[in-house]
mmCIF file of N, CA and C in Angstrom:
data_model
loop_
_atom_site.group_PDB
_atom_site.id
_atom_site.type_symbol
_atom_site.label_atom_id
_atom_site.label_comp_id
_atom_site.label_asym_id
_atom_site.label_seq_id
_atom_site.Cartn_x
_atom_site.Cartn_y
_atom_site.Cartn_z
ATOM 1 N N ILE A 1 68.092 73.445 77.707
ATOM 2 C CA ILE A 1 69.158 73.273 78.078
ATOM 3 C C ILE A 1 69.558 74.525 79.466
ATOM 4 N N GLY A 2 70.387 74.232 80.371
ATOM 5 C CA GLY A 2 70.315 75.290 81.418
ATOM 6 C C GLY A 2 71.437 76.318 81.213
ATOM 7 N N GLU A 3 70.791 77.482 81.784
ATOM 8 C CA GLU A 3 71.942 78.778 81.283
ATOM 9 C C GLU A 3 73.177 78.855 82.243
ATOM 10 N N LEU A 4 74.076 79.263 81.868
ATOM 11 C CA LEU A 4 75.381 79.443 82.626
ATOM 12 C C LEU A 4 75.391 80.278 83.877
ATOM 13 N N ASP A 5 75.831 79.757 84.998
ATOM 14 C CA ASP A 5 75.777 80.664 86.106
ATOM 15 C C ASP A 5 77.084 81.421 86.430
ATOM 16 N N PHE A 6 77.225 82.673 86.296
ATOM 17 C CA PHE A 6 78.195 83.204 86.061
ATOM 18 C C PHE A 6 78.806 83.981 87.870
ATOM 19 N N HIS A 7 77.890 83.338 88.605
ATOM 20 C CA HIS A 7 78.026 83.976 89.824
ATOM 21 C C HIS A 7 78.932 82.909 90.795
ATOM 22 N N ARG A 8 78.700 81.637 90.290
ATOM 23 C CA ARG A 8 79.542 80.474 91.058
ATOM 24 C C ARG A 8 80.888 80.450 90.115
ATOM 25 N N PRO A 9 81.955 80.205 90.915
ATOM 26 C CA PRO A 9 83.336 79.902 90.060
ATOM 27 C C PRO A 9 83.166 78.500 89.768
ATOM 28 N N LEU A 10 83.754 78.455 88.533
ATOM 29 C CA LEU A 10 84.123 77.187 88.111
ATOM 30 C C LEU A 10 85.055 76.045 88.754
ATOM 31 N N ARG A 11 84.597 75.033 88.686
ATOM 32 C CA ARG A 11 85.644 74.069 89.608
ATOM 33 C C ARG A 11 86.646 73.523 88.583
ATOM 34 N N VAL A 12 88.012 73.495 89.152
ATOM 35 C CA VAL A 12 89.048 73.187 88.187
ATOM 36 C C VAL A 12 89.496 71.969 88.694
ATOM 37 N N PRO A 13 89.533 70.825 88.018
ATOM 38 C CA PRO A 13 89.859 69.877 87.952
ATOM 39 C C PRO A 13 91.271 69.358 88.414
ATOM 40 N N LEU A 14 92.095 70.753 87.860
ATOM 41 C CA LEU A 14 93.574 70.572 88.112
ATOM 42 C C LEU A 14 94.209 71.326 89.116
ATOM 43 N N TYR A 15 93.033 71.370 90.324
ATOM 44 C CA TYR A 15 93.503 72.136 91.425
ATOM 45 C C TYR A 15 94.954 71.769 91.892
ATOM 46 N N GLU A 16 94.871 70.475 92.241
ATOM 47 C CA GLU A 16 96.231 69.973 92.989
ATOM 48 C C GLU A 16 97.532 70.204 92.277
ATOM 49 N N VAL A 17 97.385 69.983 90.887
ATOM 50 C CA VAL A 17 98.417 70.294 90.224
ATOM 51 C C VAL A 17 99.050 71.761 90.047
ATOM 52 N N THR A 18 97.958 72.464 90.008
ATOM 53 C CA THR A 18 98.211 74.157 90.012
ATOM 54 C C THR A 18 98.706 74.458 91.404
ATOM 55 N N ILE A 19 98.388 74.022 92.634
ATOM 56 C CA ILE A 19 98.912 74.171 93.758
ATOM 57 C C ILE A 19 100.664 73.795 93.838
ATOM 58 N N GLU A 20 100.585 72.542 93.421
ATOM 59 C CA GLU A 20 102.142 72.168 93.310
ATOM 60 C C GLU A 20 103.072 72.927 92.351
ATOM 61 N N GLU A 21 102.545 73.269 91.140
ATOM 62 C CA GLU A 21 103.106 74.381 90.249
ATOM 63 C C GLU A 21 103.603 75.345 90.909
ATOM 64 N N ILE A 22 102.515 76.219 91.582
ATOM 65 C CA ILE A 22 102.791 77.536 92.450
ATOM 66 C C ILE A 22 103.675 77.239 93.369
ATOM 67 N N LEU A 23 103.697 76.149 94.309
ATOM 68 C CA LEU A 23 104.648 75.704 95.226
ATOM 69 C C LEU A 23 106.062 75.945 94.792
ATOM 70 N N LYS A 24 106.176 75.171 93.597
ATOM 71 C CA LYS A 24 107.337 74.725 92.882
ATOM 72 C C LYS A 24 107.910 76.402 92.556
ATOM 73 N N LEU A 25 107.298 77.138 91.770
ATOM 74 C CA LEU A 25 107.681 78.457 91.568
ATOM 75 C C LEU A 25 107.904 79.370 92.584
ATOM 76 N N GLN A 26 107.227 79.402 93.426
ATOM 77 C CA GLN A 26 107.442 80.007 94.795
ATOM 78 C C GLN A 26 108.907 79.429 95.287
ATOM 79 N N LYS A 27 109.213 78.464 95.372
ATOM 80 C CA LYS A 27 110.588 77.723 95.765
ATOM 81 C C LYS A 27 111.557 78.042 94.966
ATOM 82 N N GLN A 28 111.479 78.117 93.619
ATOM 83 C CA GLN A 28 112.704 78.845 92.626
ATOM 84 C C GLN A 28 112.713 80.207 92.811
ATOM 85 N N ASP A 29 111.709 80.860 92.920
ATOM 86 C CA ASP A 29 111.811 82.183 93.219
ATOM 87 C C ASP A 29 112.687 82.561 94.553
ATOM 88 N N LEU A 30 112.216 81.902 95.680
ATOM 89 C CA LEU A 30 113.225 81.998 96.915
ATOM 90 C C LEU A 30 114.581 81.752 96.590
ATOM 91 N N GLU A 31 114.740 80.359 95.943
ATOM 92 C CA GLU A 31 116.182 80.241 95.653
ATOM 93 C C GLU A 31 117.008 81.094 94.736
ATOM 94 N N LYS A 32 116.324 82.010 93.971
ATOM 95 C CA LYS A 32 116.741 82.711 93.209
ATOM 96 C C LYS A 32 117.046 84.342 93.812
ATOM 97 N N LYS A 33 116.279 84.412 94.748
ATOM 98 C CA LYS A 33 116.265 85.810 95.652
ATOM 99 C C LYS A 33 117.680 85.342 96.775
ATOM 100 N N ASP A 34 117.706 84.172 97.110
ATOM 101 C CA ASP A 34 118.789 83.754 97.979
ATOM 102 C C ASP A 34 120.111 83.836 97.263
ATOM 103 N N ARG A 35 120.225 83.396 96.006
ATOM 104 C CA ARG A 35 121.401 83.361 95.054
ATOM 105 C C ARG A 35 121.744 85.014 95.065
ATOM 106 N N ILE A 36 120.765 85.918 94.307
ATOM 107 C CA ILE A 36 120.989 87.296 94.295
ATOM 108 C C ILE A 36 121.445 87.925 95.488
ATOM 109 N N GLU A 37 120.692 87.521 96.646
ATOM 110 C CA GLU A 37 121.436 88.155 98.026
ATOM 111 C C GLU A 37 122.876 87.671 98.585
ATOM 112 N N LYS A 38 123.078 86.442 98.223
ATOM 113 C CA LYS A 38 124.590 86.212 98.184
ATOM 114 C C LYS A 38 125.480 86.767 97.378
ATOM 115 N N LEU A 39 125.316 87.065 96.171
ATOM 116 C CA LEU A 39 126.011 87.547 94.986
ATOM 117 C C LEU A 39 126.172 89.171 95.490
ATOM 118 N N ARG A 40 125.126 89.827 95.972
ATOM 119 C CA ARG A 40 125.121 91.162 96.370
ATOM 120 C C ARG A 40 126.365 91.195 97.589
ATOM 121 N N GLN A 41 125.739 90.423 98.634
ATOM 122 C CA GLN A 41 126.818 90.195 99.676
ATOM 123 C C GLN A 41 128.541 90.082 99.390
ATOM 124 N N LYS A 42 128.731 89.312 98.469
ATOM 125 C CA LYS A 42 129.934 88.839 97.812
ATOM 126 C C LYS A 42 130.460 90.349 97.248
ATOM 127 N N ALA A 43 129.703 90.958 96.264
ATOM 128 C CA ALA A 43 130.092 91.989 95.712
ATOM 129 C C ALA A 43 130.333 93.221 96.707
ATOM 130 N N MET A 44 129.596 93.463 97.862
ATOM 131 C CA MET A 44 130.070 94.518 98.769
ATOM 132 C C MET A 44 131.296 93.882 99.568
ATOM 133 N N LEU A 45 131.389 92.874 99.743
ATOM 134 C CA LEU A 45 132.511 92.353 100.665
ATOM 135 C C LEU A 45 133.773 92.540 99.706
ATOM 136 N N GLU A 46 133.713 92.431 98.575
ATOM 137 C CA GLU A 46 134.919 92.454 97.730
ATOM 138 C C GLU A 46 135.206 93.811 97.470
ATOM 139 N N HIS A 47 134.379 94.734 97.415
ATOM 140 C CA HIS A 47 134.275 96.545 97.454
ATOM 141 C C HIS A 47 134.584 97.039 98.769
ATOM 142 N N GLY A 48 134.870 96.288 99.865
ATOM 143 C CA GLY A 48 134.979 96.870 100.985
ATOM 144 C C GLY A 48 133.891 97.623 101.906
ATOM 145 N N LEU A 49 132.840 97.362 101.298
ATOM 146 C CA LEU A 49 131.476 97.962 101.907
ATOM 147 C C LEU A 49 131.063 97.183 103.263
ATOM 148 N N VAL A 50 131.591 95.739 103.284
ATOM 149 C CA VAL A 50 130.906 95.033 104.465
ATOM 150 C C VAL A 50 132.000 94.358 104.956
ATOM 151 N N ASP A 51 131.947 94.174 106.197
ATOM 152 C CA ASP A 51 132.936 93.217 106.860
ATOM 153 C C ASP A 51 132.242 92.233 107.556
ATOM 154 N N GLU A 52 132.409 90.822 106.877
ATOM 155 C CA GLU A 52 131.506 89.653 107.517
ATOM 156 C C GLU A 52 130.147 90.007 108.075
ATOM 157 N N GLY A 53 129.524 90.417 107.015
ATOM 158 C CA GLY A 53 128.018 90.954 107.419
ATOM 159 C C GLY A 53 127.813 92.065 108.076
ATOM 160 N N ASN A 54 128.959 92.595 108.767
ATOM 161 C CA ASN A 54 128.615 94.106 109.615
ATOM 162 C C ASN A 54 129.052 95.164 108.918
ATOM 163 N N PRO A 55 128.332 96.375 108.778
ATOM 164 C CA PRO A 55 128.971 97.393 108.147
ATOM 165 C C PRO A 55 130.088 97.767 108.748
ATOM 166 N N ILE A 56 131.152 98.354 107.990
ATOM 167 C CA ILE A 56 132.510 98.841 108.717
ATOM 168 C C ILE A 56 132.410 100.010 109.094
ATOM 169 N N GLU A 57 132.737 100.283 110.657
ATOM 170 C CA GLU A 57 132.607 101.570 110.986
ATOM 171 C C GLU A 57 133.481 102.524 110.625
ATOM 172 N N GLU A 58 133.399 103.575 110.518
ATOM 173 C CA GLU A 58 134.300 104.856 110.253
ATOM 174 C C GLU A 58 135.301 105.030 111.999
ATOM 175 N N HIS A 59 136.559 104.918 111.702
ATOM 176 C CA HIS A 59 137.285 105.189 112.859
ATOM 177 C C HIS A 59 138.152 106.523 112.736
ATOM 178 N N TYR A 60 137.941 107.327 113.538
ATOM 179 C CA TYR A 60 138.479 108.585 113.443
ATOM 180 C C TYR A 60 139.803 108.742 114.493
#
């Protein structure tokens, strides 16, 4: 019986599934970041820190 070759990576038959899972998770992560960013902007708007996406300039 042959010895195991530790120098060659094992071929994973579920390669395609793994790629799909990774893409799905990346998409979910992007959607989550987008939601967080929108909530952050909304909070800043409500607290008067931002005016329509532009920082409010100080007027003297």
